[in-house]
Amino acid sequence: MMGDSSSLTAAGRGSLEKSLEAEVAIGIPEKPLQMKHGDIDDINSDSLHLDIWDHDDESSVLEAVSKLNEVRGVRGLGRFFKQVCQSARQSSQDDFLGCVTIPLQDIPSTGLEGWFKLEARSQRSSVQGRIRLKMWLSTRENRSASEEDNWTELSQHENLYATFVDYELKNWNRETWTWSGDLPGPALTILHQHAVQGDLTELQTALARFVAACRVYLKYPLDPRWMLQLLTDIESAWMNFTLTREEEMWLAEKFTAMQERWLQQLRHHRQLFPALHPPSLVRLEYVLRCLAYMSNMKAFWKCCPFNKEIRGEIVATLRKGTPEWFQSLKSSVMTSDEYDSSFVDFCSEVYVHLQHGLSHYHPLFEGSCSVALKFICCPLARHLYHYLTPLLSHFSTNGIPYFSVVFKQLDKLMSDEVISFLNQNEHPDAAYSRLIFSVYLEVKDLATFHQNLPSGGDHKLLLVRCHEWFEPSVSCWLIVCKAKALQRVRTSVELQKPCEGDKLVKHSSSAVDVVAMFCQLRDFWRLLQWPKAHSIPLLSQLLDCVCSAALLYADITYQGLMETGYFDRMGPFKICDEMCIASNNLEYVYKFVSLLENYFDFVTLETIASEVQCATLTNQLDSTLSQFQVRIMDIIKRVGPQMQEALRKAMFHVAWSPDTLPTSQAVEPLFEYLHTHLHALNLYLLPQNFQKVLYDVWEYTLAELNHQMDGTTTNDEMPPMFHERLHAALELMVDFFHCEGNALSLESLHSAAFCQIEQRLQYHRTDTESLVEIFYNQRLQEQINTTSSPYGNLAVRAYFNHDSLCVEVLHARDIIPLDPNGFSDPFVIIELLPHRVFPHCNEQQTNVHKKTLHPIFDECFEFSVSLEQCRSLGAMIAFTVMDHDVLTANDFAGEAFLALGSIPGVADTTGVDNFHGLKPVDLVLMQQHQKNHPVLQILESRVADRLAVEFVRKQKQRFANK
């Protein structure tokens, strides 16, 4: 509710004209009521009195009567007559709401604002509510000049404010920048009175105080937060007041001076605002805010319309200050103009300052303060962003890409310094080479800062290519390193001694020294962090250094063992310390070299390097590892021959023990011998070497068992349980060497030799007829796996129909010539196998075709068999191609086999309707090449078995001539 009227009592006038100004409101006003000033005579006795009325608008009778048509009902009619009566009055009468009386002596010089309770004029009045008043006193001196011309008072106010600030700073016992800019109460009162007496506007007051603060700021380092507040005061009052041209020029001069002052501080920000001093960083942040705020002020662009954009000015300042700081740092760190070890310290200092710039300075120059961030995160603030820009500019900084500006300059400066350093000495000595390496490590770390630049901002940088400058030095260093590595290997072998410790594994100090040297080379490569795309040449050099040193160590170790006569020993086996130490040393070095592929990350190199380059590195490493394995195996494989005689005796005892002696007891001498020596080897050898020895001994043990199994020519000389005993012994041997998973794996134990021996033992325990079936089944499998041969092909067609097996021999081609005329007289023998399945089926044969290698038989043969016989396991048709001779025995030309289970009528249950529509089967003719076939050998040993003797004789006739 707004007050309708007010009254002000005043009396008397003097030489000074006093006035009272006030804003009044009752409740929560929509707009305050601005009261004009009133003159007063005596401030001690005069009072401000306000009467508050409720105004009623006047209305005519004619207007009231015109609303007759709006009357509804009896009640409406009553209200209508009452309204007409009220309108008939001569004048309206306002309602009294209350009054307020305030003595002027209660109003302080700084003004008074607050809520005051409404009072009644008499006890009969009913009054309630409050009124809000904002009042201040002002005095004006009668001047001869215009009242608006108060330049003198403005200058006086500026000097007065500067005097107070200067006094406070002189009596401040701490750094001047820690003073917040707050003046004591008496000083504020004097300044207020002076502003009132000088009739200074709010803008002029803010202007005078800013100019005074600028004058002091140019002499002392002050808190920029205070300056930011003064700038805010000017901008807040700018819209309500105006300045004269003289005042604008005065303000422009100070704006320019402060801008130059703040830019100068930014130019030397590393010295003035240390990165590790939080209060200094706060000052730097507010310096940036002051520049940002001032550049967005309407007052600034009004007074300084031709100033450059502040962001560009800050960037230019940083570009000027960085080389100056760089040269200053170089002068303070480096002891002389020549590049020595202090250059490494200088590079390290630059790295530290870059890190500080990225962590501390860059967020201040580029980002905004946390308050602004929180404010912008508010949805309402984002919606009202356009209207809140002046407020946000108070908090934000300038969006300067500080790190990009600084790093790009330091990139050029450091590159020039590093190139000068490398060109200083064309023939570096050992000490200078180490210095080069140290400098590279520092420069390499500096180059990594480019990752913090915006995407695509590093294409013109120089430090990222620093490896190109150092590559010749590193290459020369690796050449020297290879020579020193080879010499160190020789020295380590000469000075080696057995390593002592709690473990019984034997090795010497030379292997430890060599691996330690390789670890240093590996760590050197890791420290280099050479770009993988350019690392192949240097990596090849480094790998050559390691491999050459490793091979030299292997050769020296192997040669030293040869000189001990180890390789000339035949037996019996005896633990040899030299053998254990040599093999362990080689295995120790081999294990490290085998991991180089992981250390040097060959997998990644394969994706960025050419196939030839990667193959070169891989072949180089594989060749070294292969030679190491050869050396180690040459040493270890001497264990088996030295045990061979003892193993033969023990295995002979196993094989020829009487049947009454259980096999478990018969193998005890063998296992005792193996346990004694293998246990010692397990203690003295590295696990990898012991596994190799154990496998070699396993193979020799199998060989001796195989020797005992085939050592006799006939079964008549063998005990009845001979092969059963050997088979049981083989199973016990597997358990012994497996040792419940603690020794050899089952996969290793089931080697080719083991499978062959186990198969032969099974064959020895199998009757002759079954062995013959096994032989033919193997030949059938061979037929399936053979796709071509030099003996020709045979085309046949077979099918089962109505309890009858029909076999058609169609033709053959490319039969080998067996007659002197270059041809053959071929015919084919057809036989059903095995004989136990087809006991009543005799073999049949085709007609003989003279002088041809491509006979066309076109003959059909029928065998009376059942479907069950044809589906028997192993049932097949054997085709034998023979060359007919009149005077001598027929010659064997080839054979082929066809499984009955695959022919029509047997493979399916449906009958065959069109026999001639069946496709012929093209069989490859084969000959027997394996003269030492285990089945034939076993059958040959059964001289008393007529079936075995006859079968072996028949098969020997079919051996190939080659």
XYZ file of N, CA and C in Angstrom, residues 210-211 214-215 217-218 250-264 291 294 300 304 307:
78
model
N 38.315 5.409 -6.378
C 39.091 4.559 -7.282
C 40.375 5.262 -7.719
N 40.265 6.547 -8.036
C 41.458 7.293 -8.460
C 42.467 7.355 -7.325
N 44.109 4.002 -6.996
C 45.072 3.791 -8.076
C 46.389 4.493 -7.761
N 46.276 5.722 -7.224
C 47.489 6.478 -6.892
C 48.311 5.752 -5.837
N 48.015 2.422 -5.216
C 48.349 1.097 -5.769
C 49.627 1.149 -6.581
N 49.877 2.315 -7.217
C 51.088 2.423 -8.020
C 52.336 2.533 -7.157
N 39.926 12.111 -16.623
C 40.613 11.775 -15.358
C 40.500 10.276 -15.080
N 39.299 9.724 -15.257
C 39.095 8.292 -15.038
C 39.829 7.462 -16.087
N 39.842 7.935 -17.339
C 40.533 7.201 -18.396
C 42.019 7.085 -18.097
N 42.584 8.151 -17.556
C 44.013 8.117 -17.223
C 44.300 7.030 -16.184
N 43.430 6.913 -15.191
C 43.654 5.908 -14.155
C 43.352 4.499 -14.664
N 42.334 4.366 -15.513
C 42.082 3.066 -16.127
C 43.324 2.578 -16.878
N 43.895 3.446 -17.665
C 45.068 3.079 -18.457
C 46.252 2.744 -17.556
N 46.431 3.559 -16.519
C 47.557 3.311 -15.613
C 47.416 1.974 -14.893
N 46.207 1.678 -14.427
C 46.011 0.429 -13.717
C 46.137 -0.772 -14.662
N 45.648 -0.609 -15.877
C 45.785 -1.706 -16.837
C 47.257 -1.998 -17.094
N 48.040 -0.943 -17.284
C 49.480 -1.140 -17.500
C 50.133 -1.751 -16.266
N 49.697 -1.301 -15.092
C 50.259 -1.849 -13.846
C 49.958 -3.337 -13.720
N 48.727 -3.713 -13.962
C 48.345 -5.122 -13.830
C 49.009 -5.973 -14.919
N 49.102 -5.457 -16.116
C 49.795 -6.215 -17.173
C 51.268 -6.390 -16.843
N 51.848 -5.360 -16.240
C 53.247 -5.488 -15.833
C 53.400 -6.563 -14.763
N 41.229 -7.182 -14.421
C 41.391 -6.898 -15.842
C 40.161 -7.322 -16.623
N 37.247 -4.959 -15.695
C 37.430 -3.619 -16.231
C 37.201 -3.600 -17.749
N 34.563 1.888 -18.683
C 35.874 1.750 -19.325
C 35.778 2.028 -20.819
N 37.629 4.963 -22.453
C 38.785 4.480 -23.236
C 38.279 3.725 -24.457
N 40.986 1.542 -26.651
C 41.868 0.540 -26.045
C 41.737 -0.803 -26.778
